[in-house]
Short mmCIF file of C-alpha atoms in Angstrom, two decimals:
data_model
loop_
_atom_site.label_atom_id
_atom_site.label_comp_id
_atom_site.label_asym_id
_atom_site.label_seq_id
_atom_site.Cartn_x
_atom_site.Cartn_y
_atom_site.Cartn_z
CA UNK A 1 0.00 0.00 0.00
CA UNK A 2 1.59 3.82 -1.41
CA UNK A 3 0.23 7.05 -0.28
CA UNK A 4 -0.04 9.85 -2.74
CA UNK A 5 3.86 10.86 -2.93
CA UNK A 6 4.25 6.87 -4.24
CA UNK A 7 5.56 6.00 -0.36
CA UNK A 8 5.00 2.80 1.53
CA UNK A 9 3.06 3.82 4.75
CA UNK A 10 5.78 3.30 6.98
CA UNK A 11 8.69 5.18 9.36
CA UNK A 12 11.21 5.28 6.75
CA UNK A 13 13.66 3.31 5.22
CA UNK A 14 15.02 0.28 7.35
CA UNK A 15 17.69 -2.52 6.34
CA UNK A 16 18.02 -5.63 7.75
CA UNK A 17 21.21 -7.72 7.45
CA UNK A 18 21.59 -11.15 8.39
CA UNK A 19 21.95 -13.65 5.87
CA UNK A 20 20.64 -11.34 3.13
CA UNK A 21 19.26 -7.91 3.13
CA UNK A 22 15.85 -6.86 4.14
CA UNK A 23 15.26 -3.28 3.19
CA UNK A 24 11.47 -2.08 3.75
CA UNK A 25 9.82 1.40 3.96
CA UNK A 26 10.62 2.81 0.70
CA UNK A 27 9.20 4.25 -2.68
CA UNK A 28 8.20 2.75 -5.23
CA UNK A 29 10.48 4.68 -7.29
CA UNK A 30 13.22 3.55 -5.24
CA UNK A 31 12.30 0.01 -5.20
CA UNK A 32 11.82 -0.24 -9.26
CA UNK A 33 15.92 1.15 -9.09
CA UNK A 34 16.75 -1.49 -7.13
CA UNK A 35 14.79 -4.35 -9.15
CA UNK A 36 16.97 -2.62 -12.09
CA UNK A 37 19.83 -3.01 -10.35
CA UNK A 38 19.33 -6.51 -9.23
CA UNK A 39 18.67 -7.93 -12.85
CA UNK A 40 21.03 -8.50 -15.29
CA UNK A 41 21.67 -10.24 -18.07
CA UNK A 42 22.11 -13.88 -18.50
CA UNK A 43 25.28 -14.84 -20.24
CA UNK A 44 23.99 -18.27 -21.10
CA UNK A 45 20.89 -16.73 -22.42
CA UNK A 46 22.79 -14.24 -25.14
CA UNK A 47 25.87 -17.11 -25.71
CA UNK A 48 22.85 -19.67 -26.69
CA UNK A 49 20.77 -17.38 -29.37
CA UNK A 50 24.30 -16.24 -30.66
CA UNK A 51 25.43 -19.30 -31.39
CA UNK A 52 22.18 -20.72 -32.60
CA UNK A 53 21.57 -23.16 -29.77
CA UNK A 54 17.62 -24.22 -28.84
CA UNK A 55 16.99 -21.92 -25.97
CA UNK A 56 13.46 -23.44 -25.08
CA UNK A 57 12.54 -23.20 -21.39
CA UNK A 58 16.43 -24.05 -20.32
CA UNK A 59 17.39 -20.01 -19.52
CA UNK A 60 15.41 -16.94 -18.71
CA UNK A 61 16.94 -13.69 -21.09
CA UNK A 62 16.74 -12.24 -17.25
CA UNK A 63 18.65 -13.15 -14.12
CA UNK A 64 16.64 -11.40 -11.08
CA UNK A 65 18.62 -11.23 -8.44
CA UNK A 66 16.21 -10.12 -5.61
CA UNK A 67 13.00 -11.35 -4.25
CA UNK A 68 9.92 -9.05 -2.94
CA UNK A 69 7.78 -9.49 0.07
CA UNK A 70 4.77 -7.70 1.31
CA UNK A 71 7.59 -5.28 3.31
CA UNK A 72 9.81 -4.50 0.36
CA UNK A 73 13.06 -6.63 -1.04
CA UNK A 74 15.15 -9.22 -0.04
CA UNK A 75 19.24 -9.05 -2.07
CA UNK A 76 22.38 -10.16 -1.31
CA UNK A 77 24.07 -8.69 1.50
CA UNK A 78 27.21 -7.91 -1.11
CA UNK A 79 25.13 -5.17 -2.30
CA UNK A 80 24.05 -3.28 0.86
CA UNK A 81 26.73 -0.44 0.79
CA UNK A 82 25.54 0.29 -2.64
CA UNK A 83 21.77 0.04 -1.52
CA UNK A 84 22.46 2.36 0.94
CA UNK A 85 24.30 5.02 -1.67
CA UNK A 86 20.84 4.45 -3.89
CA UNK A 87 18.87 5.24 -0.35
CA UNK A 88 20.33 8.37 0.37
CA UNK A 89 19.83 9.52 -3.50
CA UNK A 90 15.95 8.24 -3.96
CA UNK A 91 14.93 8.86 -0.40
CA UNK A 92 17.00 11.48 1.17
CA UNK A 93 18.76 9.93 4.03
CA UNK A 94 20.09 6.40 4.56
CA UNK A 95 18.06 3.75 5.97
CA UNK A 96 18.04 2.82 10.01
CA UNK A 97 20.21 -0.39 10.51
CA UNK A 98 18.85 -3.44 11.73
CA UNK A 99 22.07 -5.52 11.86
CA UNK A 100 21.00 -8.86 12.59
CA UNK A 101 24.38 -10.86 11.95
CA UNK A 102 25.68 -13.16 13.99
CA UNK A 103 28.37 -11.93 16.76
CA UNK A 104 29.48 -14.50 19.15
CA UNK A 105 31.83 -14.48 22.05
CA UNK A 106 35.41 -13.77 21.58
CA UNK A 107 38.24 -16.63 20.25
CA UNK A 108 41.87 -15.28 21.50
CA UNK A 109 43.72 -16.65 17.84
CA UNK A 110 47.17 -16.21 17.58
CA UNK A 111 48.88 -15.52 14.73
CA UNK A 112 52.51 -16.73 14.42
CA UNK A 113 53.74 -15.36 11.24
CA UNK A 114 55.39 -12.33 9.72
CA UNK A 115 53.81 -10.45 7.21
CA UNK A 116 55.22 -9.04 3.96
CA UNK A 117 54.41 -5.60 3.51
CA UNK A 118 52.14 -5.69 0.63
CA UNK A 119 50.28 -8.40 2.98
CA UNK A 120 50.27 -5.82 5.71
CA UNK A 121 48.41 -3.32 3.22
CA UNK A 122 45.98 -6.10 1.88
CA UNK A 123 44.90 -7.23 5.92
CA UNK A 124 45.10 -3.36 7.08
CA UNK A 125 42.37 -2.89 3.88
CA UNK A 126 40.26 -5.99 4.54
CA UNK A 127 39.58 -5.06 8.30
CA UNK A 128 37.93 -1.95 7.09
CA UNK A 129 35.06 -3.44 6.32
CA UNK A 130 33.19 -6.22 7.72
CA UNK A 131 32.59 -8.67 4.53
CA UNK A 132 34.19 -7.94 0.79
CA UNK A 133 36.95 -9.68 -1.67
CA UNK A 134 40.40 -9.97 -1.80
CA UNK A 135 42.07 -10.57 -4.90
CA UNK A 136 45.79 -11.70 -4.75
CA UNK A 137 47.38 -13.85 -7.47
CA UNK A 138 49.30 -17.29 -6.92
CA UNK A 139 52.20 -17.21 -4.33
CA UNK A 140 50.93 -13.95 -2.52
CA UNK A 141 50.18 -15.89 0.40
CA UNK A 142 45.91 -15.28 0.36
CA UNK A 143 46.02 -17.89 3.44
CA UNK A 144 49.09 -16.83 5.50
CA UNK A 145 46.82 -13.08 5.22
CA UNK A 146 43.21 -14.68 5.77
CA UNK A 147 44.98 -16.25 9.15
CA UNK A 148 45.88 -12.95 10.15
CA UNK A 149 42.27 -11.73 9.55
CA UNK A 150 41.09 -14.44 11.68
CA UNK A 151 43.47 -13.81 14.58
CA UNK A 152 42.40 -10.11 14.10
CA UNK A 153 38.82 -10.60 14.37
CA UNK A 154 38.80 -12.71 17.05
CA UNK A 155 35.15 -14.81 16.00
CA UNK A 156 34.54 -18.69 15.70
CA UNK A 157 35.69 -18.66 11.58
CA UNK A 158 34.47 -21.20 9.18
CA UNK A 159 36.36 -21.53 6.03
CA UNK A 160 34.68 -23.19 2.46
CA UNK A 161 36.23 -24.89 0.17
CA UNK A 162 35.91 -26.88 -2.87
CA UNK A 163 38.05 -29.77 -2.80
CA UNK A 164 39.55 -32.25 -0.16
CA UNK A 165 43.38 -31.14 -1.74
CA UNK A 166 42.27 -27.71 -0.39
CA UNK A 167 40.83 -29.22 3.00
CA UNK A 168 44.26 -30.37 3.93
CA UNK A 169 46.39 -27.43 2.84
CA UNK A 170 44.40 -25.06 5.15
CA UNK A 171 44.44 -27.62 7.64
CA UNK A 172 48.10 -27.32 7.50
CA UNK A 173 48.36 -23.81 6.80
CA UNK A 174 46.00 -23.35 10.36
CA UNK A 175 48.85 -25.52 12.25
CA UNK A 176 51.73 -24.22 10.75
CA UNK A 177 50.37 -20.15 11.47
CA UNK A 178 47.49 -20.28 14.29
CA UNK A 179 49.24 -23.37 16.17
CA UNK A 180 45.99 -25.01 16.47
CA UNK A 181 43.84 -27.98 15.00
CA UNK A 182 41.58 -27.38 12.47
CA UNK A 183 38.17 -28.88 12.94
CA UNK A 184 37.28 -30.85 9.73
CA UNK A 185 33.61 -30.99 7.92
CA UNK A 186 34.04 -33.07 4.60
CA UNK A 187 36.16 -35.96 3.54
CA UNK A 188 34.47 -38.39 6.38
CA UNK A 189 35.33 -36.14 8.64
CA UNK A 190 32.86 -33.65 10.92
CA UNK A 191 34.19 -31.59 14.07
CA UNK A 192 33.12 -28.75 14.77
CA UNK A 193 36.23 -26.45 16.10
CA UNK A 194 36.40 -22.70 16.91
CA UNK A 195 38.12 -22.82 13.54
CA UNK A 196 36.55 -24.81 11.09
CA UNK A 197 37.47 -26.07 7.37
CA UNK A 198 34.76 -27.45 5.30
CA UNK A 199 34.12 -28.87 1.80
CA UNK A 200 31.12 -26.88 0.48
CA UNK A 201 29.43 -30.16 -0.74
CA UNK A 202 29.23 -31.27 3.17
CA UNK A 203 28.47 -27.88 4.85
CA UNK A 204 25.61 -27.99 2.20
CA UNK A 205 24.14 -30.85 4.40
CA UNK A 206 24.58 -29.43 7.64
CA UNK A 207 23.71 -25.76 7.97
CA UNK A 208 21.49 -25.75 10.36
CA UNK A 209 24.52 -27.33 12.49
CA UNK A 210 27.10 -25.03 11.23
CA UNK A 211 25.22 -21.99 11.16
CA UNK A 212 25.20 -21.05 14.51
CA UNK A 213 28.76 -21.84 15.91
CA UNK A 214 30.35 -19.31 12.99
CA UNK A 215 30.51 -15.80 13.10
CA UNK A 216 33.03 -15.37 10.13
CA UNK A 217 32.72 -17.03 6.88
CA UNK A 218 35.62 -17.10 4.86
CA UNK A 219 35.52 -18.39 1.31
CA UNK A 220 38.26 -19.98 -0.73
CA UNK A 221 37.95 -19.58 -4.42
CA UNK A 222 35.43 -17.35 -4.27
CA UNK A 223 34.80 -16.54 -7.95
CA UNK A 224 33.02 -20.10 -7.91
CA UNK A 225 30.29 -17.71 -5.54
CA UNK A 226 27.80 -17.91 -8.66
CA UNK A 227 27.77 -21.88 -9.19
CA UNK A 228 24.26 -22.53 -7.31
CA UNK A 229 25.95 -24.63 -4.62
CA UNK A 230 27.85 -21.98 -2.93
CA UNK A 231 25.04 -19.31 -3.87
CA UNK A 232 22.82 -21.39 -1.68
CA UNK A 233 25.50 -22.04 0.85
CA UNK A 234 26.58 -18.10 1.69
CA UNK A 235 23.32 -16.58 1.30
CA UNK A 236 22.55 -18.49 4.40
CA UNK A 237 24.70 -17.84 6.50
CA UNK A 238 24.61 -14.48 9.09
CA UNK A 239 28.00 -14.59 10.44
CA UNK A 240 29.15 -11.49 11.32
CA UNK A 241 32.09 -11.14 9.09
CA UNK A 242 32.81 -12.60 5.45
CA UNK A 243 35.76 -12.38 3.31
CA UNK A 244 36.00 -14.00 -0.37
CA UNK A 245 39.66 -14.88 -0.95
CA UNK A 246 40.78 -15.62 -5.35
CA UNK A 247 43.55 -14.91 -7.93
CA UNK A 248 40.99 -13.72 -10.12
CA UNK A 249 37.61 -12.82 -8.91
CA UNK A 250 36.64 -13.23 -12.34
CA UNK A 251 34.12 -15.85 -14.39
CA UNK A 252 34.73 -16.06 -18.00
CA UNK A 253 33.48 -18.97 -18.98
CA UNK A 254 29.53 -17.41 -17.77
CA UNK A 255 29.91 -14.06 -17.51
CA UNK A 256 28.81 -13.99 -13.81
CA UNK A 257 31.32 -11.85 -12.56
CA UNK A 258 29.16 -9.22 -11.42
CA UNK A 259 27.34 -12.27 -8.83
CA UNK A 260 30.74 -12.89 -6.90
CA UNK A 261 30.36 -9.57 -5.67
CA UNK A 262 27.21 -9.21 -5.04
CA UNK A 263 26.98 -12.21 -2.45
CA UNK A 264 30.60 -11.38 -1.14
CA UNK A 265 30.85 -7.84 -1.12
CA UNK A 266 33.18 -5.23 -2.65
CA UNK A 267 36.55 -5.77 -3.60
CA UNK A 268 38.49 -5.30 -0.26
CA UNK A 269 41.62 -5.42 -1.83
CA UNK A 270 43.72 -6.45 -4.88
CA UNK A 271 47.71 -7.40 -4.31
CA UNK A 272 49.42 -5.74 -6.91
CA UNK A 273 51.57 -8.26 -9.17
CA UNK A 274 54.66 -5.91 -9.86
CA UNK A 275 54.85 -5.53 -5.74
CA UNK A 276 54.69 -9.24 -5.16
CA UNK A 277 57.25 -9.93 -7.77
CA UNK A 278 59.40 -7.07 -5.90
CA UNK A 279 58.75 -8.88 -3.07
CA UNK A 280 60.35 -11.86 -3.12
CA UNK A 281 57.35 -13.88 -2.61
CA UNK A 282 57.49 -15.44 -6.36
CA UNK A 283 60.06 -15.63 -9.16
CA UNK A 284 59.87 -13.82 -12.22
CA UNK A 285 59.90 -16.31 -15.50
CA UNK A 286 61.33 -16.83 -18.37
CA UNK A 287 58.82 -16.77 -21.29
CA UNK A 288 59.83 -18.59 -24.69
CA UNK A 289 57.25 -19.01 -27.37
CA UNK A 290 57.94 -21.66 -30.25
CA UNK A 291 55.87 -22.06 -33.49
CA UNK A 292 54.33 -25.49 -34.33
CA UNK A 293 53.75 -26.11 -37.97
CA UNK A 294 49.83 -27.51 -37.54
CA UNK A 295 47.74 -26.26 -40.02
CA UNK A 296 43.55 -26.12 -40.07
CA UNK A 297 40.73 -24.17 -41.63
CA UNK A 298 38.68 -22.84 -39.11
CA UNK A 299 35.18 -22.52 -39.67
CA UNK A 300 34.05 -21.43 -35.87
CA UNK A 301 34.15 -24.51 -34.08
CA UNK A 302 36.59 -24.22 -31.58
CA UNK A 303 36.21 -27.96 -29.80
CA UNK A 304 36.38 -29.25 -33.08
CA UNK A 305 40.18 -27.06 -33.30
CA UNK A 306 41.23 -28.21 -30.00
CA UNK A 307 40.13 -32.17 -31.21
CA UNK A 308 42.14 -31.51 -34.08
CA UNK A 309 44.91 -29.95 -32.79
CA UNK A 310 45.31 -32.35 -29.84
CA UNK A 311 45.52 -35.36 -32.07
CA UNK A 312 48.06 -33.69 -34.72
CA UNK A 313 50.99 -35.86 -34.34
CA UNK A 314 53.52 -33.41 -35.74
CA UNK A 315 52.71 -31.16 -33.07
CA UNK A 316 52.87 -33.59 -30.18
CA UNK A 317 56.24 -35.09 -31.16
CA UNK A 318 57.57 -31.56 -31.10
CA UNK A 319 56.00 -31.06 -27.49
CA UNK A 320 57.42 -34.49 -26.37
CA UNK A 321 60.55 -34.02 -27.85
CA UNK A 322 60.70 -30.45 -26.39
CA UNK A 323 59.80 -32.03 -22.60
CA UNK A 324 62.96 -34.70 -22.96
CA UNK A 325 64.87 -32.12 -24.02
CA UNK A 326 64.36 -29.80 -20.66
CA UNK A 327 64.14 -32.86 -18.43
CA UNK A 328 67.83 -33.61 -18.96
CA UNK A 329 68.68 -29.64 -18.65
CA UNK A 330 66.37 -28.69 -15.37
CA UNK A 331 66.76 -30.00 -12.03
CA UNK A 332 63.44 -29.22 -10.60
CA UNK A 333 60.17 -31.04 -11.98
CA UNK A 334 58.67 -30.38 -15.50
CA UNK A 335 55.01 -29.47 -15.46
CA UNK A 336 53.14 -30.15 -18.88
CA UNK A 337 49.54 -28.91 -19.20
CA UNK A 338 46.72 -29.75 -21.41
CA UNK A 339 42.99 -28.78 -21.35
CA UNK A 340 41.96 -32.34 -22.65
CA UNK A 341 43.02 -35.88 -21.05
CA UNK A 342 43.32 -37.78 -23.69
CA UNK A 343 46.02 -35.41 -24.87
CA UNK A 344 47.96 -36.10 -21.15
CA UNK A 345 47.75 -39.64 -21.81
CA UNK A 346 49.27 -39.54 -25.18
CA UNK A 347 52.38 -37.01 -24.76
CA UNK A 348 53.00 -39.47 -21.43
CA UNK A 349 53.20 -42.07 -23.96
CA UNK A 350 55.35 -40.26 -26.61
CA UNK A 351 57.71 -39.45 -23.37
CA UNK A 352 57.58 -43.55 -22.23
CA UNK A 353 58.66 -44.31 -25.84
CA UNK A 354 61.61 -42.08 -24.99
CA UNK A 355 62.63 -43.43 -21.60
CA UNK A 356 61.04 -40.69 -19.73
CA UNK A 357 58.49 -41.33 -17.29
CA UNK A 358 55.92 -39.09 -16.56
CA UNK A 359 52.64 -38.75 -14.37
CA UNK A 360 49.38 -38.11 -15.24
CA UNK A 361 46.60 -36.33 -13.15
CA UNK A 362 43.61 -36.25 -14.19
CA UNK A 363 39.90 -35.40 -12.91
CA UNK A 364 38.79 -39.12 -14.30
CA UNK A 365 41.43 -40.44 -11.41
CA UNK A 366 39.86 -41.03 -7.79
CA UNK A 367 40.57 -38.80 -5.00
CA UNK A 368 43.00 -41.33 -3.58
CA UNK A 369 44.90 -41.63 -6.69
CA UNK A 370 45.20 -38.11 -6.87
CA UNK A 371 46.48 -37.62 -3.72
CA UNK A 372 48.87 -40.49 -4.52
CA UNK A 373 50.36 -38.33 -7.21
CA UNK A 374 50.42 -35.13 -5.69
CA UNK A 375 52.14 -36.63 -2.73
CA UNK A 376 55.16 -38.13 -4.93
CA UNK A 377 55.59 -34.91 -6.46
CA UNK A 378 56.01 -33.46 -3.11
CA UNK A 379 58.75 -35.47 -2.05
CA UNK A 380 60.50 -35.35 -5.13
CA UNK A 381 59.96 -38.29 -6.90
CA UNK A 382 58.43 -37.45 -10.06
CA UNK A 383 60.33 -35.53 -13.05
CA UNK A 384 57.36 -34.76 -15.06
CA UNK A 385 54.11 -34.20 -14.35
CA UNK A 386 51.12 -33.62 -17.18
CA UNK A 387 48.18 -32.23 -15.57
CA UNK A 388 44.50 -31.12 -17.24
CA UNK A 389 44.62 -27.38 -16.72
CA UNK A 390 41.74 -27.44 -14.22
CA UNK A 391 43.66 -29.37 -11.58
CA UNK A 392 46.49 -27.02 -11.16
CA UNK A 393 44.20 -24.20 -11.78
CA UNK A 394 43.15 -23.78 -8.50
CA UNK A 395 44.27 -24.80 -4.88
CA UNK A 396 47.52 -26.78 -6.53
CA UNK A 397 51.06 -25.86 -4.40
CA UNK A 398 54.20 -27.50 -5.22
CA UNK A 399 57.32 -25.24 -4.69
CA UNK A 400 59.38 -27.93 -6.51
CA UNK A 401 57.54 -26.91 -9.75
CA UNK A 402 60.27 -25.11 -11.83
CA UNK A 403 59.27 -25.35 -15.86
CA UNK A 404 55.83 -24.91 -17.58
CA UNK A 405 55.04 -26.44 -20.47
CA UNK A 406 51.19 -24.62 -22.26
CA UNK A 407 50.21 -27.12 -24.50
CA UNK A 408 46.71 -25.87 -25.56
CA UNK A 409 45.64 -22.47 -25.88
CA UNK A 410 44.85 -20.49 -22.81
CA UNK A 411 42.46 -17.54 -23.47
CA UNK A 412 41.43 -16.46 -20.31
CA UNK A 413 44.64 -14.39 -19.03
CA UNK A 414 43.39 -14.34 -15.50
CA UNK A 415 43.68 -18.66 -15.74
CA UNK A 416 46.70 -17.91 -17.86
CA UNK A 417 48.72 -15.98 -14.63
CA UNK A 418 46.73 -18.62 -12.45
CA UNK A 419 48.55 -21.46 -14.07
CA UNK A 420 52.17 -19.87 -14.89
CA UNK A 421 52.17 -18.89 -10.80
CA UNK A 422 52.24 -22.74 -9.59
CA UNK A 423 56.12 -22.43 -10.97
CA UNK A 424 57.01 -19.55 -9.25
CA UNK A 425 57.39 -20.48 -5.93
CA UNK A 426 61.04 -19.39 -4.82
CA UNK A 427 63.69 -21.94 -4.44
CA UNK A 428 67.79 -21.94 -4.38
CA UNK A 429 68.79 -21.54 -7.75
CA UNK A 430 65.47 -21.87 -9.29
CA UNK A 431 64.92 -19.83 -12.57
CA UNK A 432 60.84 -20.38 -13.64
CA UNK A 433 60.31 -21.08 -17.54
CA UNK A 434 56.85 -20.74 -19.50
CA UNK A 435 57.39 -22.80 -22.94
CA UNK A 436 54.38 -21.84 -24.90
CA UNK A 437 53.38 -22.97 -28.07
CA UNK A 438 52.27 -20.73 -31.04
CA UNK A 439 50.05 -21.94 -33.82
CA UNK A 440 50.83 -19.55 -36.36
CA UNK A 441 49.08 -20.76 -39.33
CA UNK A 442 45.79 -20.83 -37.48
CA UNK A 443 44.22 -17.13 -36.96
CA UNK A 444 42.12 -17.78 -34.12
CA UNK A 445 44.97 -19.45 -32.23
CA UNK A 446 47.85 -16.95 -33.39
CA UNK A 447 45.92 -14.24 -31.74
CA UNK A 448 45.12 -16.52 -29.09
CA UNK A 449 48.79 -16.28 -28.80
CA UNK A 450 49.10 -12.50 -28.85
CA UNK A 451 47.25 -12.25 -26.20
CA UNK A 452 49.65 -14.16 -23.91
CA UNK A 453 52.35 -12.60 -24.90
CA UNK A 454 51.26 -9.26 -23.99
CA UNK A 455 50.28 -10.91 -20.49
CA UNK A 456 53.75 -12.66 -20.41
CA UNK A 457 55.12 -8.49 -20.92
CA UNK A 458 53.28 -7.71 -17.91
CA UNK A 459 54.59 -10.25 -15.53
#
């Protein structure tokens, strides 16, 4: 119900913030900007009718990211500090505060490290406001800084993850830094600690456990925010204080950048690469570029490309050739990445033909076999590894990792820096080297390649 001036018959404007937002008591001018604000565009909408594909009933041309009850309209708490900008324009004042997030008693945390500078800056930026982003590329140390921001804040903290390989690093991370044990929720595992570490796929199954013993959330990864599991995760939790921790912060392969924010809040922070390098916290590479001679007419498929190219035997001799090559001139492990498995298997058989043994991981292995792998390469016992792109995309730490082989096109330079930082990890005598490959007589992938190389400039 409006009077005449188009008002809701209330006091004024009043947010709510728990979980989500609640903000009631305000125009209906007002509340159609904020419905504008809250839609946007669905990428897989536009990316279907451009490429042709049967849209159907499968995606709605809208995302809306808001609901509306008989009070007013429920968003994601991410977007409250610019709610509150829109409040003061459309209404005149900002909105009373009803902060209903969860505080609970105090958790003395102590941290035992010593921060760089530029991690100084990032923490000093983060505890300025109570939930946001921090963006801070491979080797800046996001969970040496999130520890601090624990110790700092002093609240039960309850950190998400994707994977069990990231369960255990912060696990060990928490020992090595807070001198305490980790409580585990995922892997078999559930105990609930003052400092928790969960798989999301678990916590999914026990929120209303979870819920109340947190009052920080901290998410790893948190550009996977948009994938509906951790939507529905976050959202529901009221915890006091939230931080999103990522190297990118970015989604290319949706377009649902804009969603990371919105459930996670501003960015807090964003390391700056040229002051990490300066730093001493990672190495700077060595970038070499070499032209294959495969040759294709492109008509707009690009899977059908990457089949092609993948297969080309030319081309994979060179690679394997170019791996036994370095393995006999580098002391530290070889890692050789490709965005298909099938293509690992086969340049780990061109390298067996050769005498060279290498190991493959893969998301088709188990969990155990993974772990297997990832343990041998810790203690030193394997010379090459060949990966699928994904698995050392996120969450992957070796420091012994001292050459990088690219042997499909990366296009995404946020993955691409993602990727080339698991070798740049300092070491004694370690020099990091990126050995890309350049399909010149290809358009598509020749500019593919321009683009790296003006990324590999700005390293």
């Amino acid at each position: 119900m409006a009077d005449r001036d188009g008002k809701k018959k209330t006091t004024g404007p009043v947010l709510t913030v728990a979980g989500q937002c609640h903000l009631s008591g305000i125009s209906t001018s007002f509340l159609a900007a904020l419905q504008n604000k809250l839609t946007i565009d669905n990428p897989k909408y536009h990316a279907a009718k451009k490429y042709g594909r049967w849209v159907g009933k499968n995606f709605q041309q809208k995302l809306f990211l808001y609901t509306l009850d008989d009070a007013g309209i429920i968003f994601p708490r991410g977007f409250a500090a610019q709610a509150v900008a829109l409040c003061k324009t459309y209404m005149g004042r900002g909105p009373k505060i009803q902060d209903k997030r969860r505080r609970l008693p105090e958790i003395n945390f102590s941290f035992q490290g010593v921060l760089r500078p530029y991690q100084k800056e990032a923490v000093a930026d983060i505890l300025r406001k109570h939930f946001g982003v921090l963006v801070a590329g491979t080797g800046s140390g996001k969970t040496i800084m999130a520890l601090e921001v624990i110790a700092q804040r002093r609240q039960p903290t309850l950190i998400l993850v994707h994977s069990r390989e990231l369960l255990y690093q912060w696990e060990e991370r928490v020992r090595q830094f807070l001198r305490i044990q980790a409580g585990l929720i995922g892997d078999s595992k559930y105990d609930i600690q003052p400092l928790s570490i969960a798989i999301v796929n678990t916590a999914r199954k026990k929120l209303e456990e979870l819920i109340p013993s947190f009052g920080h959330l901290i998410v790893d990864e948190c550009h996977r925010v948009p994938a509906s599991l951790f939507t529905e995760v976050v959202k529901t939790f009221d915890a006091y204080y939230m931080l999103g921790l990522s190297a990118t912060a970015y989604r290319r392969e949706d377009g649902l950048t804009p969603l990371i924010y919105l459930y996670m809040g501003e960015r807090s922070h964003q390391v700056d690469p040229k002051k990490l390098a300066e730093s001493g916290a990672v190495l700077k590479p060595e970038f070499i570029q070499r032209t294959t001679g495969f040759n294709y007419v492109f008509r707009g498929n690009y899977q059908t490309l990457m089949n092609s190219l993948t297969k080309n035997e030319a081309r994979n001799q060179q690679i394997a050739d170019d791996i036994n090559r370095e393995a006999g001139e580098t002391a530290g492990t070889i890692l050789v990445v490709s965005d298909r498995v099938a293509h690992c298997q086969k340049l780990a058989e061109l390298l067996a033909c050769k005498g060279l043994q290498a190991s493959v991981l893969t998301g088709k292995q188990s969990a155990l076999e993974r772990s297997a792998i990832v343990g041998s390469l810790h203690r030193g016992e394997i010379k090459v590894l060949i990966s699928t792109l994904q698995l050392v995309g996120e969450g992957f730490d070796a420091a012994g990792l001292t050459t990088l082989f690219l042997t499909t096109p990366i296009k995404f330079t946020g993955r691409l820096r993602q990727v080339i930082g698991r070798i740049l990890r300092p070491a004694a005598g370690k020099q990091p080297k990126v050995i890309d490959y350049v399909d010149e007589q290809v358009g598509v992938l020749k500019n593919s390649a321009r683009i790296r190389r003006q990324a590999y400039e700005q390293e």
